[in-house]
């Protein structure tokens, strides 16, 4: 295609020269004039070829540099995206490790608090009327009951639903929704599910601080829990 273009340009450029010479007349054309005419034509052809080659090389270099810059920019964008994905994965893994550590720590704290409370209740007391070597028999340990299952938590849009919050001894606050018609026993079952045994811990209202008397035959509505309520989980006083 480039050769055809060069030939076409050559013919177009040589046409005016031929017309000019033809106007002078054929009898005046000699061998010398024909040689000069051919030389001019070949010189013009060489000049046009040089211009076309330089222009083509310049255009090719410009296109190649543009393509190189585009590839370099795409490579930088790809590297940037990989770095962002890597940072996101590291952040997610660190967050998962922190959540697992917090969960393990909270579980260990529950077990430790229950163990300490049981130990305080089961410590033998020395009698003032007997020798130091004679101690009272240890108190009976509470019977470990099976943790009951809780009813399914209702949705936020359900009717006759109340939200109950439990404030634990270590400051943690747990919330759960119940139907007002549920038995008040579900409060004790919930407390046992989160690790606080009913033989060691009790429930009381937040203000005023009054122990909550839970009866199996009463519903939450019968006990006066008709709006969102906060209850306190307290450790029972050891019996003498």
CSV table of C-alpha atoms in Angstrom, one decimal:
chain,number,residue,atom,x,y,z
A,1,UNK,CA,0.0,0.0,0.0
A,2,UNK,CA,2.9,2.4,0.8
A,3,UNK,CA,4.5,1.7,-2.6
A,4,UNK,CA,1.3,2.4,-4.5
A,5,UNK,CA,0.9,5.6,-2.6
A,6,UNK,CA,4.4,6.7,-3.4
A,7,UNK,CA,4.0,5.9,-7.1
A,8,UNK,CA,0.7,7.8,-7.2
A,9,UNK,CA,2.3,10.8,-5.6
A,10,UNK,CA,5.2,10.6,-8.0
A,11,UNK,CA,2.8,10.5,-11.0
A,12,UNK,CA,0.8,13.4,-9.7
A,13,UNK,CA,4.0,15.5,-9.1
A,14,UNK,CA,5.5,14.6,-12.4
A,15,UNK,CA,2.3,15.4,-14.4
A,16,UNK,CA,2.8,19.2,-14.2
A,17,UNK,CA,6.4,18.9,-15.4
A,18,UNK,CA,5.3,16.8,-18.4
A,19,UNK,CA,2.6,19.3,-19.3
A,20,UNK,CA,5.1,22.1,-19.1
A,21,UNK,CA,7.5,20.4,-21.4
A,22,UNK,CA,4.8,19.4,-23.8
A,23,UNK,CA,3.7,23.0,-24.1
A,24,UNK,CA,7.1,23.9,-25.4
A,25,UNK,CA,6.7,21.4,-28.1
A,26,UNK,CA,8.2,18.0,-29.0
A,27,UNK,CA,10.7,19.3,-31.6
A,28,UNK,CA,12.5,21.3,-28.9
A,29,UNK,CA,13.0,18.2,-26.6
A,30,UNK,CA,16.4,16.7,-26.9
A,31,UNK,CA,18.2,13.9,-25.3
A,32,UNK,CA,19.7,16.2,-22.7
A,33,UNK,CA,16.3,17.7,-21.9
A,34,UNK,CA,14.8,14.2,-21.4
A,35,UNK,CA,17.7,13.2,-19.1
A,36,UNK,CA,17.2,16.4,-17.1
A,37,UNK,CA,13.5,15.7,-16.9
A,38,UNK,CA,14.0,12.1,-15.7
A,39,UNK,CA,16.6,13.3,-13.2
A,40,UNK,CA,14.2,15.9,-11.8
A,41,UNK,CA,11.5,13.2,-11.6
A,42,UNK,CA,13.8,10.7,-9.8
A,43,UNK,CA,15.0,13.4,-7.4
A,44,UNK,CA,11.5,14.4,-6.6
A,45,UNK,CA,10.7,10.7,-6.1
A,46,UNK,CA,13.6,10.3,-3.7
A,47,UNK,CA,12.6,13.4,-1.8
A,48,UNK,CA,9.1,12.2,-1.4
A,49,UNK,CA,10.2,8.7,-0.4
A,50,UNK,CA,12.5,10.2,2.3
A,51,UNK,CA,9.6,12.4,3.6
A,52,UNK,CA,7.2,9.4,3.7
A,53,UNK,CA,9.7,7.1,5.4
A,54,UNK,CA,10.6,9.7,8.1
A,55,UNK,CA,6.9,10.5,8.7
A,56,UNK,CA,6.0,6.8,8.9
A,57,UNK,CA,8.8,6.0,11.3
A,58,UNK,CA,7.8,9.0,13.5
A,59,UNK,CA,4.2,7.9,13.5
A,60,UNK,CA,5.2,4.3,14.4
A,61,UNK,CA,7.4,5.5,17.2
A,62,UNK,CA,4.6,7.8,18.6
A,63,UNK,CA,2.1,4.9,18.5
A,64,UNK,CA,4.6,2.5,20.1
A,65,UNK,CA,5.4,5.0,22.9
A,66,UNK,CA,1.7,5.5,23.4
A,67,UNK,CA,1.0,1.8,23.6
A,68,UNK,CA,4.0,1.4,26.0
A,69,UNK,CA,2.6,4.1,28.3
A,70,UNK,CA,-0.8,2.5,28.3
A,71,UNK,CA,0.6,-0.9,29.2
A,72,UNK,CA,2.7,0.6,31.9
A,73,UNK,CA,-0.3,2.4,33.4
A,74,UNK,CA,-2.4,-0.8,33.2
A,75,UNK,CA,0.4,-2.7,35.0
A,76,UNK,CA,0.5,0.0,37.7
A,77,UNK,CA,-3.2,-0.2,38.2
A,78,UNK,CA,-3.1,-4.0,38.4
A,79,UNK,CA,-0.3,-3.8,41.1
A,80,UNK,CA,-2.3,-1.2,43.0
A,81,UNK,CA,-5.4,-3.4,42.9
A,82,UNK,CA,-3.4,-6.4,44.1
A,83,UNK,CA,-2.0,-4.4,47.0
A,84,UNK,CA,-5.5,-3.2,48.0
A,85,UNK,CA,-6.8,-6.8,47.9
A,86,UNK,CA,-3.9,-8.0,50.0
A,87,UNK,CA,-4.4,-5.2,52.6
A,88,UNK,CA,-8.1,-6.1,52.8
A,89,UNK,CA,-7.4,-9.8,53.3
A,90,UNK,CA,-4.8,-8.9,56.0
A,91,UNK,CA,-7.3,-6.6,57.8
A,92,UNK,CA,-10.0,-9.3,57.6
A,93,UNK,CA,-7.7,-12.0,59.0
A,94,UNK,CA,-6.6,-9.7,61.8
A,95,UNK,CA,-10.2,-8.9,62.6
A,96,UNK,CA,-11.1,-12.6,62.7
A,97,UNK,CA,-8.2,-13.3,65.1
A,98,UNK,CA,-9.3,-10.4,67.4
A,99,UNK,CA,-12.9,-11.7,67.5
A,100,UNK,CA,-11.7,-15.2,68.2
A,101,UNK,CA,-9.4,-13.9,71.0
A,102,UNK,CA,-12.2,-11.9,72.5
A,103,UNK,CA,-14.5,-14.8,72.4
A,104,UNK,CA,-12.0,-17.1,74.1
A,105,UNK,CA,-11.2,-14.5,76.7
A,106,UNK,CA,-14.9,-13.9,77.5
A,107,UNK,CA,-15.5,-17.7,77.8
A,108,UNK,CA,-12.5,-18.1,80.0
A,109,UNK,CA,-13.7,-15.2,82.2
A,110,UNK,CA,-17.1,-16.8,82.6
A,111,UNK,CA,-15.5,-20.1,83.6
A,112,UNK,CA,-13.2,-18.4,86.0
A,113,UNK,CA,-16.0,-16.3,87.7
A,114,UNK,CA,-18.1,-19.4,88.1
A,115,UNK,CA,-15.2,-21.4,89.5
A,116,UNK,CA,-14.4,-18.7,92.0
A,117,UNK,CA,-18.0,-18.3,93.1
A,118,UNK,CA,-18.3,-22.1,93.6
A,119,UNK,CA,-15.0,-22.2,95.5
A,120,UNK,CA,-16.2,-19.4,97.8
A,121,UNK,CA,-19.4,-21.3,98.5
A,122,UNK,CA,-17.6,-24.6,99.1
A,123,UNK,CA,-14.8,-23.4,101.4
A,124,UNK,CA,-14.9,-25.2,104.8
A,125,UNK,CA,-15.2,-23.0,107.9
A,126,UNK,CA,-13.2,-23.8,111.1
A,127,UNK,CA,-15.2,-24.1,114.3
A,128,UNK,CA,-14.1,-22.0,117.3
A,129,UNK,CA,-15.0,-24.8,119.7
A,130,UNK,CA,-13.0,-27.6,118.1
A,131,UNK,CA,-9.4,-28.1,117.4
A,132,UNK,CA,-7.9,-26.6,114.3
A,133,UNK,CA,-7.5,-30.0,112.7
A,134,UNK,CA,-11.2,-30.6,112.8
A,135,UNK,CA,-13.1,-28.9,110.0
A,136,UNK,CA,-16.7,-28.9,108.9
A,137,UNK,CA,-17.5,-31.1,105.9
A,138,UNK,CA,-17.6,-29.3,102.6
A,139,UNK,CA,-21.0,-28.1,101.5
A,140,UNK,CA,-22.7,-30.0,98.7
A,141,UNK,CA,-21.9,-28.8,95.3
A,142,UNK,CA,-24.9,-27.6,93.2
A,143,UNK,CA,-26.3,-30.2,91.0
A,144,UNK,CA,-25.3,-29.5,87.4
A,145,UNK,CA,-28.5,-29.3,85.4
A,146,UNK,CA,-28.8,-29.5,81.7
A,147,UNK,CA,-28.9,-26.1,80.1
A,148,UNK,CA,-32.4,-25.7,78.7
A,149,UNK,CA,-33.1,-24.6,75.2
A,150,UNK,CA,-34.4,-21.1,74.6
A,151,UNK,CA,-37.5,-20.4,72.5
A,152,UNK,CA,-36.9,-18.9,69.0
A,153,UNK,CA,-36.2,-15.2,69.1
A,154,UNK,CA,-39.0,-13.2,67.5
A,155,UNK,CA,-38.3,-10.7,64.7
A,156,UNK,CA,-38.1,-7.0,65.3
A,157,UNK,CA,-41.4,-6.4,63.5
A,158,UNK,CA,-43.4,-8.9,65.5
A,159,UNK,CA,-46.1,-7.7,67.8
A,160,UNK,CA,-46.2,-8.0,71.7
A,161,UNK,CA,-42.4,-8.3,71.8
A,162,UNK,CA,-40.2,-6.9,74.5
A,163,UNK,CA,-36.4,-6.6,74.5
A,164,UNK,CA,-34.6,-7.7,77.7
A,165,UNK,CA,-30.9,-6.7,78.4
A,166,UNK,CA,-28.8,-8.6,80.9
A,167,UNK,CA,-25.9,-6.7,82.5
A,168,UNK,CA,-23.3,-9.3,83.5
A,169,UNK,CA,-20.9,-9.0,86.5
A,170,UNK,CA,-17.9,-8.2,84.2
A,171,UNK,CA,-19.7,-5.4,82.4
A,172,UNK,CA,-20.9,-7.2,79.3
A,173,UNK,CA,-24.4,-6.4,78.2
A,174,UNK,CA,-26.5,-9.0,76.3
A,175,UNK,CA,-29.8,-8.3,74.6
A,176,UNK,CA,-32.6,-10.6,73.4
A,177,UNK,CA,-36.2,-10.3,72.3
A,178,UNK,CA,-39.0,-12.3,73.9
A,179,UNK,CA,-42.8,-12.4,73.5
A,180,UNK,CA,-44.6,-10.9,76.4
A,181,UNK,CA,-46.5,-14.1,76.8
A,182,UNK,CA,-43.4,-16.2,77.4
A,183,UNK,CA,-42.9,-17.8,80.8
A,184,UNK,CA,-40.7,-15.8,83.2
A,185,UNK,CA,-38.5,-19.0,83.5
A,186,UNK,CA,-36.9,-18.1,80.1
A,187,UNK,CA,-35.0,-15.4,81.9
A,188,UNK,CA,-33.2,-17.9,84.1
A,189,UNK,CA,-32.8,-20.3,81.2
A,190,UNK,CA,-31.1,-17.5,79.2
A,191,UNK,CA,-28.8,-16.7,82.2
A,192,UNK,CA,-27.7,-20.3,82.3
A,193,UNK,CA,-27.1,-20.4,78.6
A,194,UNK,CA,-24.6,-17.5,78.8
A,195,UNK,CA,-22.7,-19.2,81.6
A,196,UNK,CA,-24.3,-18.0,84.9
A,197,UNK,CA,-25.8,-20.8,86.9
A,198,UNK,CA,-29.0,-20.1,88.8
A,199,UNK,CA,-27.5,-21.6,92.0
A,200,UNK,CA,-24.7,-19.0,92.0
A,201,UNK,CA,-26.3,-16.0,90.4
A,202,UNK,CA,-29.7,-14.2,90.6
A,203,UNK,CA,-31.5,-11.5,88.7
A,204,UNK,CA,-32.6,-8.1,89.9
A,205,UNK,CA,-34.1,-4.9,88.4
A,206,UNK,CA,-31.7,-2.1,87.6
A,207,UNK,CA,-33.6,0.7,89.4
A,208,UNK,CA,-34.6,0.3,92.1
A,209,UNK,CA,-32.3,-2.6,92.8
A,210,UNK,CA,-34.9,-5.3,93.7
A,211,UNK,CA,-34.4,-9.1,93.4
A,212,UNK,CA,-36.6,-10.5,90.7
A,213,UNK,CA,-38.8,-13.3,91.8
A,214,UNK,CA,-39.2,-15.6,88.9
A,215,UNK,CA,-42.2,-18.0,89.0
A,216,UNK,CA,-42.8,-20.6,86.3
A,217,UNK,CA,-46.5,-20.0,86.0
A,218,UNK,CA,-46.1,-16.3,85.4
A,219,UNK,CA,-45.4,-14.6,82.1
A,220,UNK,CA,-43.2,-11.7,81.4
A,221,UNK,CA,-46.2,-9.5,81.1
A,222,UNK,CA,-47.5,-10.7,84.5
A,223,UNK,CA,-44.2,-9.7,86.1
A,224,UNK,CA,-44.5,-6.2,84.8
A,225,UNK,CA,-42.0,-6.5,81.9
A,226,UNK,CA,-44.1,-4.9,79.2
A,227,UNK,CA,-41.4,-2.5,77.8
A,228,UNK,CA,-37.7,-2.8,77.1
A,229,UNK,CA,-36.0,-3.7,80.4
A,230,UNK,CA,-32.5,-4.0,81.8
A,231,UNK,CA,-31.8,-6.7,84.4
A,232,UNK,CA,-28.7,-7.1,86.5
A,233,UNK,CA,-27.0,-10.5,87.0
A,234,UNK,CA,-25.7,-10.6,90.6
A,235,UNK,CA,-23.8,-13.2,92.5
A,236,UNK,CA,-25.7,-14.7,95.4
A,237,UNK,CA,-24.5,-14.2,98.9
A,238,UNK,CA,-22.9,-17.5,100.2
A,239,UNK,CA,-25.2,-19.1,102.7
A,240,UNK,CA,-23.9,-19.4,106.3
